[in-house]
Amino acid sequence: MKLHTIFRNPIKKEISELANGILNEQWHKEISKAKIESSGILDAKEIIFEFLNHNENGCAYEHLAYVVSELNLKLTSDQTSEMHKLAKKLNIKNEI
């Protein structure tokens, strides 16, 4: 077994999977409807994954929460639960 496999960052993986689940077709529709021009929202996936690549998990989570909040995205109960769980793990106040 590779050491990389043993010492993976589980929070990084959780944020990555959650971001992929949230920043989907609904996200694209909301951007189109609202005629968003903010690069922070338009490039949200790239920004979040850039934070994750630099092990800035808290920043990645906060940016995801910002996008959800700004677009008033409707999350599933599982996504909401995961956001709460990650906020607690990261010791971040959850606004969602």
mmCIF file of N, CA, C and O in Angstrom:
data_model
loop_
_atom_site.group_PDB
_atom_site.id
_atom_site.type_symbol
_atom_site.label_atom_id
_atom_site.label_comp_id
_atom_site.label_asym_id
_atom_site.label_seq_id
_atom_site.Cartn_x
_atom_site.Cartn_y
_atom_site.Cartn_z
ATOM 1 N N MET A 1 0.848 -1.174 0.000
ATOM 2 C CA MET A 1 0.000 0.000 0.000
ATOM 3 C C MET A 1 0.894 1.238 0.000
ATOM 4 O O MET A 1 1.884 1.307 0.715
ATOM 5 N N LYS A 2 0.531 2.218 -0.798
ATOM 6 C CA LYS A 2 1.314 3.443 -0.890
ATOM 7 C C LYS A 2 1.048 4.337 0.311
ATOM 8 O O LYS A 2 -0.068 4.397 0.820
ATOM 9 N N LEU A 3 2.077 5.040 0.755
ATOM 10 C CA LEU A 3 1.922 5.970 1.869
ATOM 11 C C LEU A 3 0.909 7.056 1.548
ATOM 12 O O LEU A 3 0.163 7.492 2.413
ATOM 13 N N HIS A 4 0.865 7.480 0.291
ATOM 14 C CA HIS A 4 -0.089 8.518 -0.115
ATOM 15 C C HIS A 4 -1.514 8.078 0.186
ATOM 16 O O HIS A 4 -2.341 8.851 0.631
ATOM 17 N N THR A 5 -1.788 6.796 -0.031
ATOM 18 C CA THR A 5 -3.121 6.251 0.218
ATOM 19 C C THR A 5 -3.433 6.264 1.712
ATOM 20 O O THR A 5 -4.544 6.576 2.118
ATOM 21 N N ILE A 6 -2.453 5.955 2.528
ATOM 22 C CA ILE A 6 -2.657 5.899 3.971
ATOM 23 C C ILE A 6 -2.873 7.294 4.560
ATOM 24 O O ILE A 6 -3.715 7.489 5.417
ATOM 25 N N PHE A 7 -2.116 8.266 4.079
ATOM 26 C CA PHE A 7 -2.130 9.593 4.685
ATOM 27 C C PHE A 7 -2.915 10.626 3.888
ATOM 28 O O PHE A 7 -2.676 11.817 4.003
ATOM 29 N N ARG A 8 -3.872 10.185 3.103
ATOM 30 C CA ARG A 8 -4.715 11.134 2.368
ATOM 31 C C ARG A 8 -5.423 12.053 3.333
ATOM 32 O O ARG A 8 -5.688 11.698 4.470
ATOM 33 N N ASN A 9 -5.771 13.219 2.840
ATOM 34 C CA ASN A 9 -6.480 14.191 3.650
ATOM 35 C C ASN A 9 -7.975 13.952 3.474
ATOM 36 O O ASN A 9 -8.545 14.330 2.459
ATOM 37 N N PRO A 10 -8.631 13.328 4.462
ATOM 38 C CA PRO A 10 -10.054 13.010 4.292
ATOM 39 C C PRO A 10 -10.938 14.259 4.198
ATOM 40 O O PRO A 10 -11.933 14.246 3.493
ATOM 41 N N ILE A 11 -10.581 15.333 4.891
ATOM 42 C CA ILE A 11 -11.381 16.555 4.808
ATOM 43 C C ILE A 11 -11.288 17.134 3.401
ATOM 44 O O ILE A 11 -12.291 17.567 2.838
ATOM 45 N N LYS A 12 -10.104 17.108 2.835
ATOM 46 C CA LYS A 12 -9.907 17.589 1.471
ATOM 47 C C LYS A 12 -10.803 16.813 0.503
ATOM 48 O O LYS A 12 -11.464 17.392 -0.349
ATOM 49 N N LYS A 13 -10.846 15.502 0.679
ATOM 50 C CA LYS A 13 -11.673 14.652 -0.182
ATOM 51 C C LYS A 13 -13.159 14.958 0.027
ATOM 52 O O LYS A 13 -13.919 15.047 -0.939
ATOM 53 N N GLU A 14 -13.569 15.149 1.277
ATOM 54 C CA GLU A 14 -14.973 15.451 1.567
ATOM 55 C C GLU A 14 -15.395 16.776 0.940
ATOM 56 O O GLU A 14 -16.479 16.878 0.355
ATOM 57 N N ILE A 15 -14.548 17.786 1.049
ATOM 58 C CA ILE A 15 -14.859 19.092 0.456
ATOM 59 C C ILE A 15 -14.925 18.971 -1.057
ATOM 60 O O ILE A 15 -15.823 19.515 -1.700
ATOM 61 N N SER A 16 -13.995 18.242 -1.626
ATOM 62 C CA SER A 16 -13.955 18.041 -3.071
ATOM 63 C C SER A 16 -15.231 17.378 -3.579
ATOM 64 O O SER A 16 -15.851 17.845 -4.545
ATOM 65 N N GLU A 17 -15.637 16.313 -2.918
ATOM 66 C CA GLU A 17 -16.848 15.602 -3.332
ATOM 67 C C GLU A 17 -18.093 16.467 -3.148
ATOM 68 O O GLU A 17 -18.983 16.479 -4.003
ATOM 69 N N LEU A 18 -18.144 17.206 -2.051
ATOM 70 C CA LEU A 18 -19.290 18.074 -1.797
ATOM 71 C C LEU A 18 -19.354 19.192 -2.833
ATOM 72 O O LEU A 18 -20.421 19.495 -3.368
ATOM 73 N N ALA A 19 -18.221 19.795 -3.145
ATOM 74 C CA ALA A 19 -18.187 20.867 -4.146
ATOM 75 C C ALA A 19 -18.657 20.340 -5.506
ATOM 76 O O ALA A 19 -19.439 21.007 -6.197
ATOM 77 N N ASN A 20 -18.195 19.167 -5.884
ATOM 78 C CA ASN A 20 -18.632 18.587 -7.161
ATOM 79 C C ASN A 20 -20.127 18.314 -7.167
ATOM 80 O O ASN A 20 -20.778 18.459 -8.196
ATOM 81 N N GLY A 21 -20.663 17.929 -6.036
ATOM 82 C CA GLY A 21 -22.099 17.662 -5.950
ATOM 83 C C GLY A 21 -22.951 18.913 -5.977
ATOM 84 O O GLY A 21 -24.046 18.922 -6.533
ATOM 85 N N ILE A 22 -22.445 19.989 -5.381
ATOM 86 C CA ILE A 22 -23.212 21.234 -5.309
ATOM 87 C C ILE A 22 -23.038 22.085 -6.561
ATOM 88 O O ILE A 22 -24.004 22.651 -7.078
ATOM 89 N N LEU A 23 -21.817 22.174 -7.033
ATOM 90 C CA LEU A 23 -21.538 23.041 -8.187
ATOM 91 C C LEU A 23 -21.775 22.243 -9.467
ATOM 92 O O LEU A 23 -20.869 21.810 -10.148
ATOM 93 N N ASN A 24 -23.048 22.085 -9.760
ATOM 94 C CA ASN A 24 -23.491 21.242 -10.861
ATOM 95 C C ASN A 24 -24.409 22.029 -11.789
ATOM 96 O O ASN A 24 -24.265 23.236 -11.926
ATOM 97 N N GLU A 25 -25.373 21.364 -12.388
ATOM 98 C CA GLU A 25 -26.304 22.007 -13.321
ATOM 99 C C GLU A 25 -27.118 23.112 -12.652
ATOM 100 O O GLU A 25 -27.353 24.162 -13.246
ATOM 101 N N GLN A 26 -27.549 22.873 -11.410
ATOM 102 C CA GLN A 26 -28.333 23.888 -10.695
ATOM 103 C C GLN A 26 -27.512 25.167 -10.537
ATOM 104 O O GLN A 26 -28.007 26.272 -10.730
ATOM 105 N N TRP A 27 -26.259 25.013 -10.211
ATOM 106 C CA TRP A 27 -25.343 26.143 -10.053
ATOM 107 C C TRP A 27 -25.249 26.915 -11.369
ATOM 108 O O TRP A 27 -25.366 28.140 -11.384
ATOM 109 N N HIS A 28 -25.079 26.202 -12.479
ATOM 110 C CA HIS A 28 -25.007 26.852 -13.793
ATOM 111 C C HIS A 28 -26.305 27.586 -14.123
ATOM 112 O O HIS A 28 -26.283 28.696 -14.646
ATOM 113 N N LYS A 29 -27.448 26.976 -13.806
ATOM 114 C CA LYS A 29 -28.742 27.620 -14.064
ATOM 115 C C LYS A 29 -28.892 28.894 -13.253
ATOM 116 O O LYS A 29 -29.378 29.908 -13.760
ATOM 117 N N GLU A 30 -28.500 28.854 -11.987
ATOM 118 C CA GLU A 30 -28.613 30.028 -11.122
ATOM 119 C C GLU A 30 -27.722 31.159 -11.617
ATOM 120 O O GLU A 30 -28.108 32.326 -11.584
ATOM 121 N N ILE A 31 -26.544 30.821 -12.082
ATOM 122 C CA ILE A 31 -25.637 31.837 -12.632
ATOM 123 C C ILE A 31 -26.272 32.483 -13.852
ATOM 124 O O ILE A 31 -26.256 33.703 -14.005
ATOM 125 N N SER A 32 -26.855 31.675 -14.726
ATOM 126 C CA SER A 32 -27.495 32.191 -15.942
ATOM 127 C C SER A 32 -28.695 33.061 -15.621
ATOM 128 O O SER A 32 -28.855 34.140 -16.194
ATOM 129 N N LYS A 33 -29.544 32.598 -14.698
ATOM 130 C CA LYS A 33 -30.751 33.358 -14.342
ATOM 131 C C LYS A 33 -30.403 34.706 -13.718
ATOM 132 O O LYS A 33 -31.039 35.710 -14.009
ATOM 133 N N ALA A 34 -29.419 34.698 -12.850
ATOM 134 C CA ALA A 34 -29.076 35.918 -12.117
ATOM 135 C C ALA A 34 -28.116 36.812 -12.892
ATOM 136 O O ALA A 34 -27.831 37.923 -12.473
ATOM 137 N N LYS A 35 -27.647 36.324 -14.026
ATOM 138 C CA LYS A 35 -26.681 37.063 -14.845
ATOM 139 C C LYS A 35 -25.488 37.507 -13.998
ATOM 140 O O LYS A 35 -25.086 38.665 -14.008
ATOM 141 N N ILE A 36 -24.941 36.562 -13.291
ATOM 142 C CA ILE A 36 -23.800 36.791 -12.404
ATOM 143 C C ILE A 36 -22.564 37.108 -13.231
ATOM 144 O O ILE A 36 -22.295 36.460 -14.235
ATOM 145 N N GLU A 37 -21.827 38.102 -12.780
ATOM 146 C CA GLU A 37 -20.573 38.452 -13.442
ATOM 147 C C GLU A 37 -19.380 38.306 -12.520
ATOM 148 O O GLU A 37 -18.251 38.521 -12.928
ATOM 149 N N SER A 38 -19.628 37.949 -11.272
ATOM 150 C CA SER A 38 -18.559 37.811 -10.281
ATOM 151 C C SER A 38 -17.676 36.615 -10.621
ATOM 152 O O SER A 38 -18.157 35.489 -10.699
ATOM 153 N N SER A 39 -16.392 36.869 -10.785
ATOM 154 C CA SER A 39 -15.489 35.765 -11.103
ATOM 155 C C SER A 39 -15.394 34.786 -9.934
ATOM 156 O O SER A 39 -15.136 33.611 -10.139
ATOM 157 N N GLY A 40 -15.635 35.244 -8.711
ATOM 158 C CA GLY A 40 -15.618 34.355 -7.559
ATOM 159 C C GLY A 40 -16.700 33.300 -7.621
ATOM 160 O O GLY A 40 -16.552 32.213 -7.076
ATOM 161 N N ILE A 41 -17.802 33.638 -8.277
ATOM 162 C CA ILE A 41 -18.894 32.672 -8.426
ATOM 163 C C ILE A 41 -18.756 31.915 -9.743
ATOM 164 O O ILE A 41 -18.922 30.699 -9.785
ATOM 165 N N LEU A 42 -18.430 32.625 -10.799
ATOM 166 C CA LEU A 42 -18.280 31.973 -12.104
ATOM 167 C C LEU A 42 -17.162 30.930 -12.091
ATOM 168 O O LEU A 42 -17.281 29.886 -12.722
ATOM 169 N N ASP A 43 -16.092 31.225 -11.398
ATOM 170 C CA ASP A 43 -14.938 30.328 -11.349
ATOM 171 C C ASP A 43 -14.853 29.579 -10.018
ATOM 172 O O ASP A 43 -13.782 29.178 -9.580
ATOM 173 N N ALA A 44 -15.999 29.384 -9.386
ATOM 174 C CA ALA A 44 -16.029 28.810 -8.038
ATOM 175 C C ALA A 44 -15.320 27.465 -7.948
ATOM 176 O O ALA A 44 -14.543 27.233 -7.022
ATOM 177 N N LYS A 45 -15.595 26.586 -8.897
ATOM 178 C CA LYS A 45 -14.968 25.255 -8.836
ATOM 179 C C LYS A 45 -13.451 25.369 -8.900
ATOM 180 O O LYS A 45 -12.743 24.734 -8.117
ATOM 181 N N GLU A 46 -12.959 26.177 -9.828
ATOM 182 C CA GLU A 46 -11.515 26.327 -9.972
ATOM 183 C C GLU A 46 -10.901 26.916 -8.711
ATOM 184 O O GLU A 46 -9.844 26.484 -8.248
ATOM 185 N N ILE A 47 -11.580 27.899 -8.123
ATOM 186 C CA ILE A 47 -11.075 28.548 -6.911
ATOM 187 C C ILE A 47 -11.030 27.549 -5.761
ATOM 188 O O ILE A 47 -10.028 27.445 -5.046
ATOM 189 N N ILE A 48 -12.110 26.811 -5.580
ATOM 190 C CA ILE A 48 -12.177 25.835 -4.492
ATOM 191 C C ILE A 48 -11.093 24.778 -4.651
ATOM 192 O O ILE A 48 -10.387 24.448 -3.691
ATOM 193 N N PHE A 49 -10.917 24.257 -5.866
ATOM 194 C CA PHE A 49 -9.922 23.215 -6.061
ATOM 195 C C PHE A 49 -8.503 23.759 -5.979
ATOM 196 O O PHE A 49 -7.586 23.046 -5.576
ATOM 197 N N GLU A 50 -8.320 25.024 -6.290
ATOM 198 C CA GLU A 50 -7.003 25.650 -6.101
ATOM 199 C C GLU A 50 -6.683 25.732 -4.609
ATOM 200 O O GLU A 50 -5.565 25.427 -4.180
ATOM 201 N N PHE A 51 -7.665 26.138 -3.800
ATOM 202 C CA PHE A 51 -7.467 26.143 -2.346
ATOM 203 C C PHE A 51 -7.125 24.739 -1.853
ATOM 204 O O PHE A 51 -6.199 24.564 -1.049
ATOM 205 N N LEU A 52 -7.864 23.744 -2.319
ATOM 206 C CA LEU A 52 -7.611 22.367 -1.889
ATOM 207 C C LEU A 52 -6.223 21.894 -2.300
ATOM 208 O O LEU A 52 -5.549 21.211 -1.524
ATOM 209 N N ASN A 53 -5.793 22.262 -3.494
ATOM 210 C CA ASN A 53 -4.456 21.874 -3.955
ATOM 211 C C ASN A 53 -3.358 22.466 -3.085
ATOM 212 O O ASN A 53 -2.250 21.927 -3.028
ATOM 213 N N HIS A 54 -3.660 23.582 -2.436
ATOM 214 C CA HIS A 54 -2.683 24.230 -1.553
ATOM 215 C C HIS A 54 -2.978 23.947 -0.074
ATOM 216 O O HIS A 54 -2.495 24.661 0.806
ATOM 217 N N ASN A 55 -3.779 22.920 0.162
ATOM 218 C CA ASN A 55 -4.141 22.499 1.527
ATOM 219 C C ASN A 55 -4.774 23.616 2.349
ATOM 220 O O ASN A 55 -4.589 23.677 3.563
ATOM 221 N N GLU A 56 -5.508 24.469 1.694
ATOM 222 C CA GLU A 56 -6.259 25.540 2.361
ATOM 223 C C GLU A 56 -7.717 25.090 2.463
ATOM 224 O O GLU A 56 -8.618 25.655 1.842
ATOM 225 N N ASN A 57 -7.934 24.050 3.257
ATOM 226 C CA ASN A 57 -9.251 23.434 3.349
ATOM 227 C C ASN A 57 -10.310 24.396 3.882
ATOM 228 O O ASN A 57 -11.436 24.406 3.401
ATOM 229 N N GLY A 58 -9.956 25.182 4.879
ATOM 230 C CA GLY A 58 -10.905 26.143 5.433
ATOM 231 C C GLY A 58 -11.336 27.177 4.405
ATOM 232 O O GLY A 58 -12.517 27.504 4.304
ATOM 233 N N CYS A 59 -10.385 27.660 3.628
ATOM 234 C CA CYS A 59 -10.706 28.638 2.571
ATOM 235 C C CYS A 59 -11.595 28.003 1.502
ATOM 236 O O CYS A 59 -12.513 28.648 1.002
ATOM 237 N N ALA A 60 -11.301 26.757 1.167
ATOM 238 C CA ALA A 60 -12.119 26.051 0.172
ATOM 239 C C ALA A 60 -13.547 25.912 0.667
ATOM 240 O O ALA A 60 -14.505 26.190 -0.063
ATOM 241 N N TYR A 61 -13.692 25.499 1.923
ATOM 242 C CA TYR A 61 -15.027 25.352 2.503
ATOM 243 C C TYR A 61 -15.755 26.700 2.529
ATOM 244 O O TYR A 61 -16.921 26.793 2.146
ATOM 245 N N GLU A 62 -15.071 27.734 2.997
ATOM 246 C CA GLU A 62 -15.706 29.050 3.095
ATOM 247 C C GLU A 62 -16.120 29.585 1.728
ATOM 248 O O GLU A 62 -17.161 30.234 1.603
ATOM 249 N N HIS A 63 -15.328 29.295 0.701
ATOM 250 C CA HIS A 63 -15.712 29.760 -0.638
ATOM 251 C C HIS A 63 -16.936 29.006 -1.135
ATOM 252 O O HIS A 63 -17.831 29.598 -1.735
ATOM 253 N N LEU A 64 -16.988 27.719 -0.865
ATOM 254 C CA LEU A 64 -18.161 26.932 -1.237
ATOM 255 C C LEU A 64 -19.389 27.473 -0.517
ATOM 256 O O LEU A 64 -20.443 27.668 -1.135
ATOM 257 N N ALA A 65 -19.267 27.741 0.766
ATOM 258 C CA ALA A 65 -20.389 28.283 1.542
ATOM 259 C C ALA A 65 -20.808 29.650 1.001
ATOM 260 O O ALA A 65 -22.008 29.955 0.925
ATOM 261 N N TYR A 66 -19.843 30.451 0.595
ATOM 262 C CA TYR A 66 -20.128 31.770 0.010
ATOM 263 C C TYR A 66 -20.962 31.628 -1.262
ATOM 264 O O TYR A 66 -21.962 32.321 -1.447
ATOM 265 N N VAL A 67 -20.572 30.726 -2.135
ATOM 266 C CA VAL A 67 -21.294 30.522 -3.400
ATOM 267 C C VAL A 67 -22.712 30.037 -3.124
ATOM 268 O O VAL A 67 -23.673 30.539 -3.720
ATOM 269 N N VAL A 68 -22.853 29.094 -2.230
ATOM 270 C CA VAL A 68 -24.175 28.573 -1.872
ATOM 271 C C VAL A 68 -25.049 29.706 -1.346
ATOM 272 O O VAL A 68 -26.205 29.860 -1.744
ATOM 273 N N SER A 69 -24.487 30.513 -0.483
ATOM 274 C CA SER A 69 -25.228 31.625 0.120
ATOM 275 C C SER A 69 -25.597 32.697 -0.905
ATOM 276 O O SER A 69 -26.741 33.154 -0.956
ATOM 277 N N GLU A 70 -24.653 33.097 -1.708
ATOM 278 C CA GLU A 70 -24.890 34.162 -2.692
ATOM 279 C C GLU A 70 -25.942 33.791 -3.722
ATOM 280 O O GLU A 70 -26.716 34.633 -4.158
ATOM 281 N N LEU A 71 -25.952 32.527 -4.114
ATOM 282 C CA LEU A 71 -26.902 32.074 -5.130
ATOM 283 C C LEU A 71 -28.161 31.477 -4.522
ATOM 284 O O LEU A 71 -29.065 31.071 -5.250
ATOM 285 N N ASN A 72 -28.226 31.420 -3.200
ATOM 286 C CA ASN A 72 -29.354 30.791 -2.514
ATOM 287 C C ASN A 72 -29.636 29.400 -3.076
ATOM 288 O O ASN A 72 -30.783 29.049 -3.353
ATOM 289 N N LEU A 73 -28.562 28.637 -3.264
ATOM 290 C CA LEU A 73 -28.707 27.289 -3.803
ATOM 291 C C LEU A 73 -29.452 26.407 -2.815
ATOM 292 O O LEU A 73 -29.239 26.484 -1.608
ATOM 293 N N LYS A 74 -30.339 25.608 -3.318
ATOM 294 C CA LYS A 74 -31.088 24.655 -2.498
ATOM 295 C C LYS A 74 -30.266 23.381 -2.395
ATOM 296 O O LYS A 74 -30.033 22.697 -3.394
ATOM 297 N N LEU A 75 -29.814 23.089 -1.198
ATOM 298 C CA LEU A 75 -29.030 21.886 -0.970
ATOM 299 C C LEU A 75 -29.928 20.744 -0.544
ATOM 300 O O LEU A 75 -30.983 20.966 0.052
ATOM 301 N N THR A 76 -29.498 19.534 -0.840
ATOM 302 C CA THR A 76 -30.203 18.370 -0.334
ATOM 303 C C THR A 76 -29.946 18.279 1.166
ATOM 304 O O THR A 76 -29.012 18.908 1.691
ATOM 305 N N SER A 77 -30.718 17.476 1.849
ATOM 306 C CA SER A 77 -30.499 17.313 3.289
ATOM 307 C C SER A 77 -29.122 16.704 3.561
ATOM 308 O O SER A 77 -28.458 17.061 4.533
ATOM 309 N N ASP A 78 -28.678 15.815 2.683
ATOM 310 C CA ASP A 78 -27.341 15.227 2.841
ATOM 311 C C ASP A 78 -26.249 16.280 2.662
ATOM 312 O O ASP A 78 -25.262 16.297 3.407
ATOM 313 N N GLN A 79 -26.415 17.150 1.670
ATOM 314 C CA GLN A 79 -25.428 18.208 1.447
ATOM 315 C C GLN A 79 -25.395 19.182 2.615
ATOM 316 O O GLN A 79 -24.319 19.593 3.055
ATOM 317 N N THR A 80 -26.568 19.542 3.123
ATOM 318 C CA THR A 80 -26.631 20.444 4.278
ATOM 319 C C THR A 80 -25.951 19.803 5.479
ATOM 320 O O THR A 80 -25.158 20.448 6.178
ATOM 321 N N SER A 81 -26.232 18.540 5.708
ATOM 322 C CA SER A 81 -25.618 17.815 6.807
ATOM 323 C C SER A 81 -24.101 17.770 6.655
ATOM 324 O O SER A 81 -23.355 17.966 7.624
ATOM 325 N N GLU A 82 -23.643 17.520 5.451
ATOM 326 C CA GLU A 82 -22.204 17.460 5.184
ATOM 327 C C GLU A 82 -21.552 18.828 5.398
ATOM 328 O O GLU A 82 -20.450 18.920 5.938
ATOM 329 N N MET A 83 -22.230 19.900 4.996
ATOM 330 C CA MET A 83 -21.705 21.257 5.221
ATOM 331 C C MET A 83 -21.546 21.498 6.724
ATOM 332 O O MET A 83 -20.521 22.017 7.165
ATOM 333 N N HIS A 84 -22.555 21.119 7.507
ATOM 334 C CA HIS A 84 -22.489 21.295 8.962
ATOM 335 C C HIS A 84 -21.351 20.473 9.565
ATOM 336 O O HIS A 84 -20.610 20.958 10.421
ATOM 337 N N LYS A 85 -21.226 19.238 9.113
ATOM 338 C CA LYS A 85 -20.195 18.340 9.630
ATOM 339 C C LYS A 85 -18.798 18.891 9.325
ATOM 340 O O LYS A 85 -17.922 18.909 10.200
ATOM 341 N N LEU A 86 -18.604 19.362 8.096
ATOM 342 C CA LEU A 86 -17.297 19.912 7.719
ATOM 343 C C LEU A 86 -16.986 21.191 8.484
ATOM 344 O O LEU A 86 -15.843 21.407 8.898
ATOM 345 N N ALA A 87 -17.978 22.040 8.661
ATOM 346 C CA ALA A 87 -17.767 23.286 9.412
ATOM 347 C C ALA A 87 -17.293 22.959 10.827
ATOM 348 O O ALA A 87 -16.371 23.597 11.350
ATOM 349 N N LYS A 88 -17.908 21.954 11.422
ATOM 350 C CA LYS A 88 -17.520 21.558 12.779
ATOM 351 C C LYS A 88 -16.095 21.019 12.789
ATOM 352 O O LYS A 88 -15.296 21.386 13.657
ATOM 353 N N LYS A 89 -15.764 20.168 11.827
ATOM 354 C CA LYS A 89 -14.404 19.622 11.751
ATOM 355 C C LYS A 89 -13.363 20.719 11.557
ATOM 356 O O LYS A 89 -12.265 20.647 12.094
ATOM 357 N N LEU A 90 -13.716 21.720 10.762
ATOM 358 C CA LEU A 90 -12.795 22.813 10.455
ATOM 359 C C LEU A 90 -12.844 23.929 11.493
ATOM 360 O O LEU A 90 -12.096 24.903 11.385
ATOM 361 N N ASN A 91 -13.763 23.796 12.448
ATOM 362 C CA ASN A 91 -13.964 24.817 13.480
ATOM 363 C C ASN A 91 -14.317 26.169 12.857
ATOM 364 O O ASN A 91 -13.750 27.201 13.204
ATOM 365 N N ILE A 92 -15.263 26.112 11.919
ATOM 366 C CA ILE A 92 -15.742 27.298 11.211
ATOM 367 C C ILE A 92 -17.223 27.472 11.537
ATOM 368 O O ILE A 92 -17.978 26.509 11.521
ATOM 369 N N LYS A 93 -17.613 28.712 11.799
ATOM 370 C CA LYS A 93 -19.034 28.979 12.040
ATOM 371 C C LYS A 93 -19.788 28.725 10.744
ATOM 372 O O LYS A 93 -19.452 29.278 9.699
ATOM 373 N N ASN A 94 -20.811 27.902 10.832
ATOM 374 C CA ASN A 94 -21.583 27.531 9.643
ATOM 375 C C ASN A 94 -22.759 28.467 9.489
ATOM 376 O O ASN A 94 -23.593 28.581 10.380
ATOM 377 N N GLU A 95 -22.846 29.133 8.356
ATOM 378 C CA GLU A 95 -23.920 30.082 8.082
ATOM 379 C C GLU A 95 -25.010 29.487 7.210
ATOM 380 O O GLU A 95 -25.931 30.167 6.826
ATOM 381 N N ILE A 96 -24.878 28.225 6.841
ATOM 382 C CA ILE A 96 -25.841 27.605 5.931
ATOM 383 C C ILE A 96 -26.946 26.950 6.713
ATOM 384 O O ILE A 96 -26.792 26.341 7.685
#
